[in-house]
Amino acid sequence: MNLNKTGQTILGLGLAVSILSGCAQKETIGHGILNKEDMNLTVKPGVDFFEYANGTWMKNTPIPADKSRYGAFDILGESANEAVHTLLEDAAKTENAPEGSNLKKIQDFYATAMDTAKINKVGLKPLLPEFDKIAAVKNATDLRNELIHLHKMGVSALFGAGVDQDMKNTTVNRMYLSEDGLSLSDRDYYTTDNETSANIRTEFVKYMTKMFEMIGDDAALAKKNAETIMRFETRMAEKFNTRLENRNYPAMYNPKSVSTLMSEYPNFDWATYFKDMGADIKEYVITTHPRYMKELNQMLKDEKMEDIKLYLKWKVLNGSASKVSTELEKVQFAFYGTTLTGATEQQPRWRRMSNATGSVLGEAVGQLYVEKYFPPEAKVRMDELVNNLKIALRGRIEKLEWMSDETRKEALAKLDAFGVKIGYPEKWEDYSNLEVSTDSYIQNAWRAARFEVAKNIAKLGEPIDTKKWGMTPQTVNAYYHPLLNEVVFPAAILQPPFFYMNGDDAVNYGAIGVVIGHEMTHGFDDSGRRFDKEGNMKDWWTLEDTEKFNVRAQKLVDQFNGFKAFDDLSVNGKLTLGENIADYGGLTVALEAYKMTLKDKQPADIDGFNNMQRFFLSYSKVWRGNVRDKYLRKLIQEDVHSPGRYRVNGGLFNIPEFYTAFEINENDPLYRTEEQRAKIW
């Protein structure tokens, strides 16, 4: 999944035991977790459950100036960030850390990142040799060599190349070739003819103009350069995939030998590129965006070399600005932070650099985080919850009336093969090949990028490392990995409002239980269902079952298409379908698991709510938050997740127990008839 983010880019549990264990209930457990003071009791649950559950909290919790949104995720993220900051400050006080140790690397990286006086003193000097190298490019051979150099240092330009598991044979790693290199986060900003996108394009040109002026170009040249890059990137963007196209994995699997690449896209020396990147291509490369690669081949033929070089210079400047000058960083934030998301202030530097250090040395910091902040009993409780959710999901799959026995058999085999990771890795990342010095922040950032690129390329020909994690322990999120068929829950998410060590079962199943069920359901959503128990992209569904699934999923598409955030912008039910299926599945499976723990007993009310009401209120609490209009527009355009308000109200459309718990009737806006409700998992 990735509960809370857009993006492109393992242990095995056997058959679950037949006895479902329930978490021990005590009379005092759960009090104070759900507060009526946070709710808007003037709104009926059936009119707007999100507002009913969270309205007063939202009214009393304004968005800080340095945030584009503020809610449960963000507050917990701040807490994790503060914990990391404490660890970094403690590390900085440690004397005589051994050279080459993780602790010494943490100390030096964080120190150079925080030293703004030195950053500004060094200034643009590290960029000048890079600009000179680009300026020296004269022909296709020079351009290839420069791209190799830039890609090794993590600069996103013209195309992307990286190693991951082969989608159709997950026992081996392959090189993937993809579209990459836009400065704006979505191709539609370049191509869509509406007021919002047009304004962003205008502001983007102004931003680039200002940046070029700040590195020495006169006003006229700076504006000309900005307009050239805008034209160049627009041409790229026109052949990029749409967000919906990027969810069609079969269409993105196009294996080609290097000789075929050289034949189909002859204006770039792919053989030498891969060789000099250190990639020994044995059989084939998987191209994910052939339409763009065809256009790139044409661009390399008919674009002026000076324009390509200008684009590369811009990519270096834009990617490095925040690390070489606080003044450049302010200008960059004014565009990416304020213009695009509505935030009016930058976060304090210690927050930003704590995040940066926790990213570059993620598991080194994560190891410290786990030692100080993650109680072992949390993992034990999570193991129990996950096991219960697996049993519940198995039971639901076994009873699905619309699924054939043939497909059901494969679905159950996939569920039984699910891997589960909780808290932190069994094996920590080895940073011995990462060099960190005290010379400058930008050099450390480049070294870190080279380390990551080299580590990625080195996976070619190596066995799949199933113990690797895709998130650090200090990350507030969770995910399902289709190629490894595993669900992963980092330590930082195992805190309120997701997980309460002393919470009642209703609250925990409504929060972290739904998260667990959400991630499991991703294995069976409109994308995840294309992958088998071993993570291979394979059609294991009968044609009839696929058609039935699509008819049922279309009801979710229609429901979420009906959410209008602005007069001119609605939620995209197709783009968000996978996440909406996962939310629906998470709710149904968590609710099933919770009801099984009750064993026909009725828990006492807590703080004025019965257990079923607490389940749904806890779910809503997870997604409460305020969001700026600019950022909400950005989310709806780019994110595969529906905004929080619609995740709550839309997720509950299809849950019969919600109707009963809050006496929802046909006169309520949230009411859906039996025929209108989706019934999938």
XYZ file of C-alpha atoms in Angstrom:
681
model
C 0.000 0.000 0.000
C 1.849 2.746 1.499
C -0.990 4.046 3.587
C -0.272 7.702 3.054
C 1.721 8.506 -0.022
C 1.979 8.493 -3.838
C 4.779 6.626 -5.453
C 6.149 4.562 -8.290
C 8.777 2.387 -7.832
C 10.068 -11.521 3.373
C 8.924 -13.868 5.882
C 6.458 -16.714 5.307
C 3.538 -17.418 7.656
C 2.114 -20.898 7.390
C -1.552 -21.845 7.610
C -3.075 -19.963 10.512
C -4.004 -21.972 13.589
C -7.654 -22.824 13.899
C -8.205 -21.083 17.252
C -8.675 -17.330 17.129
C -7.124 -15.636 20.147
C -8.729 -12.531 21.613
C -6.949 -9.761 23.462
C -7.686 -9.806 27.184
C -10.375 -7.326 28.213
C -10.319 -5.426 31.482
C -13.082 -3.188 32.703
C -10.875 -0.079 32.772
C -9.200 -0.675 29.432
C -10.036 1.824 26.691
C -11.334 4.742 28.758
C -10.361 8.175 27.419
C -9.300 6.994 23.965
C -12.417 8.315 22.232
C -13.459 11.749 23.485
C -16.847 13.289 22.840
C -15.108 16.666 23.085
C -13.432 15.874 19.748
C -16.733 15.133 18.024
C -19.386 17.318 16.436
C -22.506 15.895 18.006
C -24.711 18.410 16.188
C -24.141 16.416 12.979
C -25.946 13.121 12.501
C -23.660 10.127 11.845
C -25.645 9.317 8.704
C -25.161 12.804 7.271
C -21.368 13.074 7.550
C -19.743 10.508 9.806
C -16.291 12.043 9.381
C -17.561 15.384 10.699
C -19.599 13.718 13.451
C -16.560 11.791 14.695
C -13.917 14.505 14.293
C -15.560 17.884 13.756
C -14.653 19.696 16.978
C -11.108 18.346 16.932
C -10.676 19.631 13.378
C -12.174 23.017 14.253
C -9.769 23.364 17.175
C -6.700 22.038 15.343
C -5.562 24.527 12.701
C -2.909 23.589 10.174
C 0.510 24.908 11.283
C 2.121 27.385 8.897
C 4.829 24.868 7.951
C 2.340 22.147 7.010
C 0.123 21.548 3.993
C -2.075 19.248 6.055
C -2.354 18.290 9.697
C -3.936 15.195 11.113
C -3.339 11.934 12.921
C -0.648 10.785 10.479
C 1.160 14.098 10.654
C 1.052 14.332 14.437
C 2.444 10.833 14.811
C 5.012 11.652 12.120
C 6.072 14.706 14.114
C 6.434 12.537 17.186
C 8.630 10.062 15.312
C 10.666 12.950 13.899
C 11.169 14.370 17.395
C 12.258 10.962 18.640
C 14.807 10.737 15.823
C 15.997 14.265 16.620
C 16.577 13.261 20.240
C 18.579 10.246 19.067
C 20.675 12.439 16.754
C 21.352 15.007 19.474
C 22.353 12.223 21.857
C 24.598 10.742 19.175
C 26.250 14.124 18.637
C 27.252 14.210 22.312
C 28.948 10.821 22.157
C 32.718 11.253 22.205
C 35.289 9.154 20.387
C 32.876 7.353 18.099
C 35.003 4.901 16.058
C 35.852 6.036 12.534
C 33.712 4.219 10.008
C 31.079 3.238 12.571
C 27.398 3.912 11.989
C 27.413 6.255 14.976
C 30.252 8.326 13.500
C 28.469 8.492 10.145
C 25.274 9.642 11.832
C 27.223 12.305 13.723
C 29.013 13.649 10.651
C 26.039 13.605 8.297
C 23.749 15.396 10.731
C 26.452 17.908 11.690
C 27.173 18.919 8.092
C 23.443 19.108 7.350
C 22.862 21.459 10.285
C 25.901 23.690 9.666
C 24.255 26.437 7.591
C 27.214 28.780 8.027
C 29.506 26.277 6.321
C 26.878 25.390 3.716
C 26.556 29.040 2.694
C 30.309 29.589 2.814
C 30.953 26.671 0.451
C 27.945 27.748 -1.602
C 27.844 26.906 -5.279
C 31.479 25.784 -5.483
C 30.665 22.042 -5.562
C 28.216 22.628 -8.425
C 30.644 24.482 -10.675
C 32.641 21.391 -11.746
C 29.331 19.668 -12.497
C 28.198 22.589 -14.634
C 31.561 22.534 -16.419
C 31.224 18.833 -17.214
C 27.811 19.442 -18.727
C 29.086 22.434 -20.700
C 31.861 20.258 -22.149
C 29.380 17.826 -23.740
C 29.731 18.039 -27.532
C 28.181 14.885 -28.979
C 26.138 11.759 -28.274
C 29.089 9.951 -26.718
C 29.756 12.822 -24.327
C 26.059 12.979 -23.464
C 25.935 9.264 -22.688
C 28.972 9.559 -20.420
C 27.509 12.570 -18.634
C 24.206 10.765 -18.065
C 26.095 7.821 -16.583
C 27.874 10.233 -14.239
C 24.660 12.022 -13.246
C 22.634 8.852 -12.779
C 25.346 7.419 -10.534
C 25.051 10.483 -8.309
C 21.284 10.186 -8.113
C 20.285 12.969 -10.506
C 16.910 12.278 -12.102
C 17.308 13.081 -15.805
C 15.787 11.894 -19.114
C 15.061 8.319 -18.007
C 15.324 6.041 -15.014
C 17.254 2.793 -14.672
C 17.052 0.581 -11.605
C 17.065 -3.029 -10.468
C 14.121 -4.879 -8.943
C 12.551 -8.320 -9.033
C 11.310 -9.522 -12.391
C 7.520 -9.174 -12.219
C 7.061 -12.502 -14.024
C 9.903 -14.366 -12.310
C 10.397 -12.975 -8.822
C 13.297 -15.307 -8.078
C 15.625 -13.082 -10.129
C 16.446 -9.381 -10.299
C 16.222 -7.442 -13.563
C 17.106 -4.004 -14.826
C 14.064 -1.783 -15.372
C 14.075 1.160 -17.784
C 11.435 3.811 -17.127
C 10.258 7.353 -17.736
C 11.848 9.867 -15.362
C 13.197 13.375 -15.133
C 10.291 15.817 -14.790
C 10.624 18.647 -12.288
C 6.907 18.688 -11.479
C 5.376 15.710 -9.720
C 2.714 14.885 -12.286
C 2.640 14.966 -16.089
C -0.813 16.598 -16.037
C 0.658 19.837 -14.712
C 2.365 20.176 -18.100
C -0.445 18.903 -20.296
C -3.800 19.766 -18.700
C -5.642 22.828 -19.955
C -7.230 24.188 -16.789
C -6.697 27.233 -14.596
C -4.890 25.405 -11.795
C -2.347 23.704 -14.058
C -1.850 26.837 -16.162
C -1.087 28.830 -13.022
C 1.391 26.200 -11.839
C 3.161 26.304 -15.211
C 3.427 30.095 -15.002
C 4.799 29.944 -11.463
C 7.197 27.146 -12.417
C 8.751 29.317 -15.131
C 9.040 32.202 -12.659
C 10.697 29.880 -10.152
C 13.244 28.599 -12.659
C 13.941 32.146 -13.821
C 14.668 33.223 -10.255
C 16.959 30.255 -9.679
C 18.989 30.961 -12.807
C 19.294 34.608 -11.807
C 20.604 33.551 -8.399
C 23.443 31.563 -9.974
C 24.524 34.474 -12.151
C 22.391 34.651 -15.302
C 21.027 38.053 -16.276
C 17.236 38.442 -16.241
C 16.741 37.970 -19.980
C 18.912 34.854 -20.180
C 17.368 33.390 -17.034
C 13.857 33.772 -18.463
C 14.924 32.293 -21.803
C 16.505 29.318 -20.034
C 13.383 28.754 -17.952
C 11.135 28.809 -21.007
C 13.437 26.384 -22.825
C 13.278 23.908 -19.951
C 9.510 24.304 -19.736
C 9.197 23.454 -23.425
C 11.638 20.544 -23.118
C 9.958 18.980 -20.085
C 6.518 19.493 -21.612
C 7.585 17.445 -24.605
C 8.736 14.718 -22.227
C 5.533 14.887 -20.186
C 3.269 14.536 -23.202
C 4.495 10.946 -23.627
C 4.604 10.051 -19.934
C 2.021 7.605 -18.645
C -1.032 8.926 -16.893
C -1.512 7.899 -13.270
C -4.117 5.383 -14.379
C -1.793 3.893 -16.996
C 0.832 3.397 -14.297
C -1.576 1.068 -12.488
C -1.766 -1.257 -15.512
C 1.147 -3.540 -14.661
C 0.782 -5.982 -17.581
C 1.145 -3.084 -20.030
C 4.299 -2.001 -18.213
C 6.060 -5.327 -18.666
C 8.053 -5.132 -21.896
C 11.227 -7.258 -21.809
C 13.830 -6.326 -24.413
C 17.371 -7.491 -24.971
C 20.045 -4.822 -25.111
C 20.424 -5.449 -28.831
C 16.681 -4.866 -29.254
C 16.962 -1.619 -27.296
C 19.794 -0.541 -29.579
C 17.644 -1.371 -32.596
C 14.400 0.245 -31.417
C 15.992 3.275 -29.730
C 19.216 3.724 -31.728
C 19.978 7.310 -30.721
C 21.466 6.242 -27.388
C 24.238 3.724 -26.709
C 22.415 1.470 -24.270
C 25.060 -1.250 -24.266
C 27.809 1.077 -23.077
C 25.445 2.838 -20.683
C 24.604 -0.369 -18.824
C 28.201 -1.591 -18.924
C 29.570 1.638 -17.458
C 26.787 1.785 -14.872
C 28.124 -1.564 -13.680
C 25.076 -3.504 -14.850
C 25.801 -6.877 -16.441
C 22.639 -7.534 -18.450
C 22.337 -11.287 -18.908
C 19.065 -11.668 -20.793
C 16.854 -8.622 -21.022
C 15.871 -5.248 -19.648
C 12.231 -4.580 -18.727
C 10.982 -1.342 -20.260
C 7.973 0.010 -18.396
C 7.164 2.997 -20.608
C 7.834 2.185 -24.283
C 5.807 5.163 -25.549
C 8.075 7.557 -23.691
C 11.237 5.686 -24.674
C 10.255 6.066 -28.320
C 9.799 9.806 -27.823
C 13.077 10.097 -25.923
C 14.858 8.412 -28.812
C 13.397 11.031 -31.149
C 14.267 13.869 -28.781
C 17.884 12.761 -28.668
C 17.919 13.099 -32.438
C 16.185 16.408 -33.035
C 16.561 18.452 -29.827
C 19.450 20.903 -29.837
C 22.373 19.669 -27.764
C 22.487 23.039 -25.998
C 18.888 22.584 -24.864
C 19.581 19.081 -23.560
C 22.615 20.400 -21.693
C 20.577 23.236 -20.222
C 18.027 20.707 -19.002
C 20.786 18.645 -17.359
C 22.217 21.747 -15.701
C 18.776 22.550 -14.345
C 18.359 19.024 -12.976
C 21.652 19.328 -11.085
C 20.767 22.783 -9.773
C 17.216 21.919 -8.739
C 18.279 18.689 -7.065
C 21.105 20.340 -5.130
C 19.729 23.786 -4.273
C 18.625 22.995 -0.730
C 22.068 21.617 0.107
C 24.275 24.455 -1.151
C 22.503 27.668 -0.131
C 19.834 28.644 2.373
C 18.751 31.430 -0.007
C 18.266 28.996 -2.890
C 16.436 26.714 -0.491
C 14.003 29.506 0.434
C 13.219 30.166 -3.220
C 12.759 26.448 -3.819
C 10.389 26.155 -0.866
C 8.376 29.152 -2.077
C 7.512 27.142 -5.190
C 7.374 23.503 -4.077
C 6.103 24.281 -0.584
C 3.893 27.347 -0.936
C 2.753 27.424 -4.568
C 2.105 23.692 -4.842
C 0.909 22.794 -1.332
C -0.036 26.043 0.438
C 2.430 25.836 3.338
C 3.677 29.331 4.206
C 6.703 28.501 6.350
C 9.468 25.942 6.137
C 9.697 23.376 8.870
C 12.509 24.068 11.353
C 15.854 22.966 10.007
C 16.306 20.371 12.744
C 13.133 18.648 11.562
C 14.194 18.639 7.933
C 17.710 17.440 8.675
C 16.489 14.794 11.119
C 14.376 13.449 8.263
C 17.317 13.673 5.857
C 19.635 11.791 8.220
C 16.930 9.248 8.942
C 16.591 8.711 5.212
C 20.263 8.408 4.251
C 21.192 6.291 7.281
C 17.699 4.955 7.730
C 18.330 1.609 9.373
C 21.304 2.850 11.393
C 18.979 5.455 12.894
C 16.183 2.876 12.966
C 18.254 0.537 15.107
C 18.676 3.304 17.689
C 14.958 4.100 17.436
C 13.894 0.518 18.085
C 16.254 0.130 21.040
C 14.845 3.213 22.750
C 11.217 3.437 21.676
C 9.795 0.075 20.555
C 8.588 -2.235 23.352
C 8.852 -5.985 22.585
C 5.315 -6.526 23.869
C 3.990 -4.365 21.006
C 5.326 -6.904 18.521
C 3.706 -9.754 20.459
C 0.333 -7.973 20.407
C 0.690 -7.250 16.689
C 1.527 -10.888 15.939
C -1.743 -11.834 17.606
C -3.760 -9.253 15.675
C -2.220 -10.233 12.338
C -2.930 -13.903 12.982
C -6.547 -13.109 13.823
C -6.962 -11.013 10.667
C -5.549 -13.828 8.536
C -8.056 -16.272 9.990
C -10.890 -13.829 9.354
C -9.828 -13.172 5.761
C -9.500 -16.900 5.110
C -13.023 -17.415 6.410
C -14.415 -14.680 4.193
C -12.674 -16.025 1.075
C -13.977 -19.521 1.818
C -17.546 -18.171 1.946
C -17.496 -15.861 -1.090
C -20.547 -16.805 -3.133
C -19.384 -15.083 -6.303
C -15.971 -16.787 -6.544
C -15.407 -20.162 -8.207
C -13.625 -22.986 -6.386
C -10.781 -22.783 -8.911
C -10.003 -19.136 -8.154
C -10.748 -19.587 -4.445
C -8.098 -22.306 -4.174
C -5.447 -19.951 -5.570
C -6.617 -17.054 -3.383
C -6.323 -19.153 -0.235
C -2.887 -20.391 -1.284
C -1.783 -16.781 -1.725
C -3.148 -15.815 1.686
C -1.383 -18.735 3.352
C 1.884 -17.666 1.708
C 1.653 -14.083 3.022
C 4.835 -12.899 4.687
C 4.558 -10.583 7.685
C 7.148 -8.151 9.017
C 6.522 -6.205 12.192
C 8.568 -3.481 13.837
C 12.067 -3.774 12.416
C 14.293 -5.929 10.172
C 15.861 -9.181 11.295
C 19.030 -8.075 9.513
C 20.142 -4.445 9.566
C 21.495 -2.557 6.545
C 25.274 -2.611 6.083
C 26.619 0.938 5.664
C 30.305 0.040 5.581
C 30.597 1.164 1.937
C 28.943 4.523 2.606
C 31.487 7.293 3.037
C 30.441 10.229 5.207
C 32.812 13.129 5.803
C 32.818 16.547 7.435
C 33.632 18.477 4.250
C 30.144 19.552 3.126
C 26.496 18.605 3.202
C 26.165 18.418 -0.587
C 29.138 16.062 -0.918
C 27.688 13.781 1.755
C 24.339 13.820 -0.044
C 26.012 12.900 -3.329
C 28.020 10.126 -1.663
C 24.818 8.761 -0.170
C 23.150 8.792 -3.588
C 26.116 7.001 -5.190
C 25.986 4.423 -2.399
C 22.290 3.737 -3.014
C 22.689 3.530 -6.802
C 25.673 1.181 -6.541
C 23.843 -0.978 -4.003
C 20.839 -1.193 -6.303
C 22.888 -2.111 -9.386
C 24.764 -4.749 -7.384
C 21.500 -6.674 -6.926
C 21.712 -7.841 -10.557
C 22.588 -11.516 -10.530
C 22.301 -11.744 -6.747
C 19.726 -13.881 -4.892
C 16.581 -12.078 -3.768
C 17.087 -10.751 -0.250
C 13.737 -11.445 1.389
C 14.846 -9.906 4.668
C 15.129 -6.389 3.222
C 12.618 -3.753 4.224
C 11.183 -1.028 2.008
C 10.598 1.340 4.936
C 12.609 2.248 8.014
C 11.345 1.421 11.533
C 10.817 5.135 12.272
C 8.415 5.528 9.320
C 4.743 6.102 10.152
C 3.227 3.940 7.429
C 2.676 0.363 6.286
C 2.752 -1.435 2.941
C 2.028 -4.543 0.929
C 4.752 -5.721 -1.468
C 3.176 -7.660 -4.366
C 6.441 -9.173 -5.637
C 7.310 -10.547 -2.202
C 3.685 -11.164 -1.196
C 4.273 -9.647 2.222
C 2.739 -7.076 4.548
C 5.017 -4.778 6.542
C 4.307 -2.683 9.637
C 7.179 -0.437 10.818
C 7.594 0.224 14.537
C 6.538 3.876 14.370
C 2.980 3.131 13.245
C 2.411 0.899 16.260
C 1.357 3.826 18.440
C -1.884 5.743 19.071
C -4.132 6.479 17.228
C -3.319 3.322 15.270
C -2.344 0.986 18.084
C -3.047 1.151 21.824
C -1.147 -1.248 24.076
C -3.869 -0.848 26.709
C -6.767 -0.187 24.364
C -9.938 -2.216 24.152
C -10.242 -4.625 21.249
C -12.910 -2.562 19.489
C -10.593 0.437 19.252
C -7.541 -1.565 18.192
C -9.392 -3.581 15.559
C -10.990 -0.379 14.236
C -7.571 1.256 13.860
C -4.522 -0.998 13.420
C -6.804 -3.950 12.640
C -8.201 -2.116 9.622
C -4.640 -1.166 8.620
C -3.607 -4.830 8.760
C -6.680 -5.877 6.808
C -6.079 -3.062 4.328
C -2.570 -4.303 3.573
C -3.724 -7.901 3.274
C -6.538 -6.893 0.930
C -3.983 -5.220 -1.342
C -2.976 -8.733 -2.302
C -6.446 -9.091 -3.815
C -7.272 -5.589 -5.086
C -7.508 -4.678 -8.776
C -3.696 -4.645 -9.071
C -2.605 -7.098 -6.379
C -4.902 -9.818 -7.702
C -2.700 -9.986 -10.810
C 0.139 -11.507 -8.738
C 0.226 -15.077 -7.454
C 1.366 -16.534 -4.131
C 5.018 -16.274 -5.182
C 4.656 -12.660 -6.290
C 4.711 -13.435 -10.001
C 2.439 -11.470 -12.320
C 0.167 -14.255 -13.462
C -3.536 -14.441 -14.253
C -4.804 -17.023 -11.764
C -8.434 -15.926 -12.052
C -11.074 -17.516 -14.250
C -12.514 -15.148 -16.843
C -15.944 -15.363 -15.221
C -14.556 -14.469 -11.777
C -12.639 -11.541 -13.230
C -15.834 -10.198 -14.767
C -17.711 -10.599 -11.474
C -14.910 -8.848 -9.590
C -14.917 -5.940 -12.043
C -18.694 -5.482 -11.766
C -18.450 -5.354 -7.984
C -15.414 -3.056 -8.046
C -17.234 -0.667 -10.391
C -19.657 0.092 -7.571
C -16.734 1.484 -5.572
C -15.608 3.501 -8.594
C -19.084 5.005 -8.918
C -19.337 5.726 -5.197
C -16.050 7.605 -5.010
C -16.590 9.436 -8.300
C -19.534 11.006 -6.495
C -17.340 12.820 -3.962
C -16.932 16.426 -5.116
C -14.120 18.244 -3.297
C -14.370 21.438 -5.379
C -16.833 22.716 -7.941
C -14.383 21.721 -10.665
C -12.730 18.665 -9.086
C -14.023 15.307 -7.850
C -12.299 12.241 -6.462
C -11.149 9.890 -9.237
C -12.787 6.558 -8.456
C -10.639 4.650 -10.946
C -7.323 6.110 -9.762
C -8.177 5.393 -6.124
C -9.835 2.021 -6.727
C -7.026 -0.130 -5.330
C -6.881 1.830 -2.093
C -10.664 1.982 -1.792
C -10.892 -1.791 -2.221
C -8.214 -2.154 0.459
C -10.084 0.172 2.837
C -13.296 -1.763 2.239
C -11.527 -5.089 2.729
C -9.692 -3.791 5.777
C -12.969 -2.795 7.403
C -14.799 -6.033 6.632
C -11.926 -8.311 7.658
C -11.045 -6.371 10.823
C -14.696 -6.325 11.820
C -14.969 -10.064 11.211
C -11.845 -10.729 13.286
C -13.098 -8.513 16.076
C -16.500 -10.206 16.219
C -14.781 -13.598 16.424
C -12.854 -12.501 19.509
C -16.111 -11.638 21.266
C -17.245 -15.278 21.285
C -20.884 -14.161 21.547
C -20.190 -11.899 24.528
C -21.256 -8.255 24.585
C -18.622 -5.914 26.084
C -19.774 -3.124 28.349
C -20.101 0.369 26.908
C -17.067 2.610 27.374
C -17.344 6.387 27.616
C -20.900 6.287 26.322
C -20.288 4.183 23.200
C -20.950 0.520 22.575
C -18.265 -1.688 21.095
C -19.416 -1.429 17.482
C -19.628 2.337 17.676
C -16.108 2.401 19.125
C -14.833 0.294 16.231
C -16.072 2.784 13.625
C -15.139 5.882 15.642
C -11.609 4.517 16.013
C -11.400 4.000 12.243
C -12.486 7.580 11.642
C -10.020 8.942 14.198
C -7.107 7.504 12.216
C -8.017 9.628 9.170
C -8.987 12.877 10.854
C -7.126 15.954 9.721
C -7.288 19.291 7.962
C -5.780 19.941 4.544
C -5.087 23.121 2.591
C -7.026 23.583 -0.635
C -3.884 23.684 -2.792
C -2.638 20.453 -1.325
C -6.059 18.814 -1.529
C -6.122 19.547 -5.247
C -2.637 18.073 -5.569
C -3.668 14.942 -3.687
C -6.777 14.373 -5.782
C -4.773 14.775 -8.987
C -1.813 12.615 -7.994
C -2.582 10.327 -5.080
C -3.980 6.823 -5.386
C -5.523 7.313 -1.932
C -8.805 9.141 -1.453
C -8.625 12.119 0.946
C -9.357 11.242 4.577
C -12.937 12.534 4.707
C -13.904 10.359 1.750
C -11.949 7.335 2.965
C -14.092 7.412 6.093
C -17.522 8.205 4.652
C -16.970 6.186 1.472
C -15.422 3.260 3.289
C -18.510 2.916 5.470
C -21.077 2.958 2.631
C -20.764 -0.785 2.248
C -20.559 -2.008 5.860
C -23.920 -3.282 7.209
C -22.745 -3.127 10.835
C -22.155 0.614 10.466
C -25.809 1.130 9.549
C -26.896 -0.786 12.642
C -24.398 0.794 15.046
C -25.487 4.352 14.238
C -29.074 3.720 13.099
C -28.454 4.885 9.529
C -31.678 4.909 7.502
C -32.752 5.519 3.913
C -33.218 9.238 4.576
C -29.540 9.735 5.462
C -27.046 10.937 2.802
C -24.643 8.105 3.666
C -27.297 5.448 3.137
C -26.835 3.121 0.177
C -29.325 0.466 -0.878
C -28.296 -3.186 -0.954
C -28.014 -2.948 -4.746
C -25.725 0.095 -4.517
C -23.338 -1.431 -1.978
C -20.129 -3.102 -3.072
C -19.692 -6.670 -1.864
C -16.234 -7.904 -2.780
C -14.141 -9.320 0.042
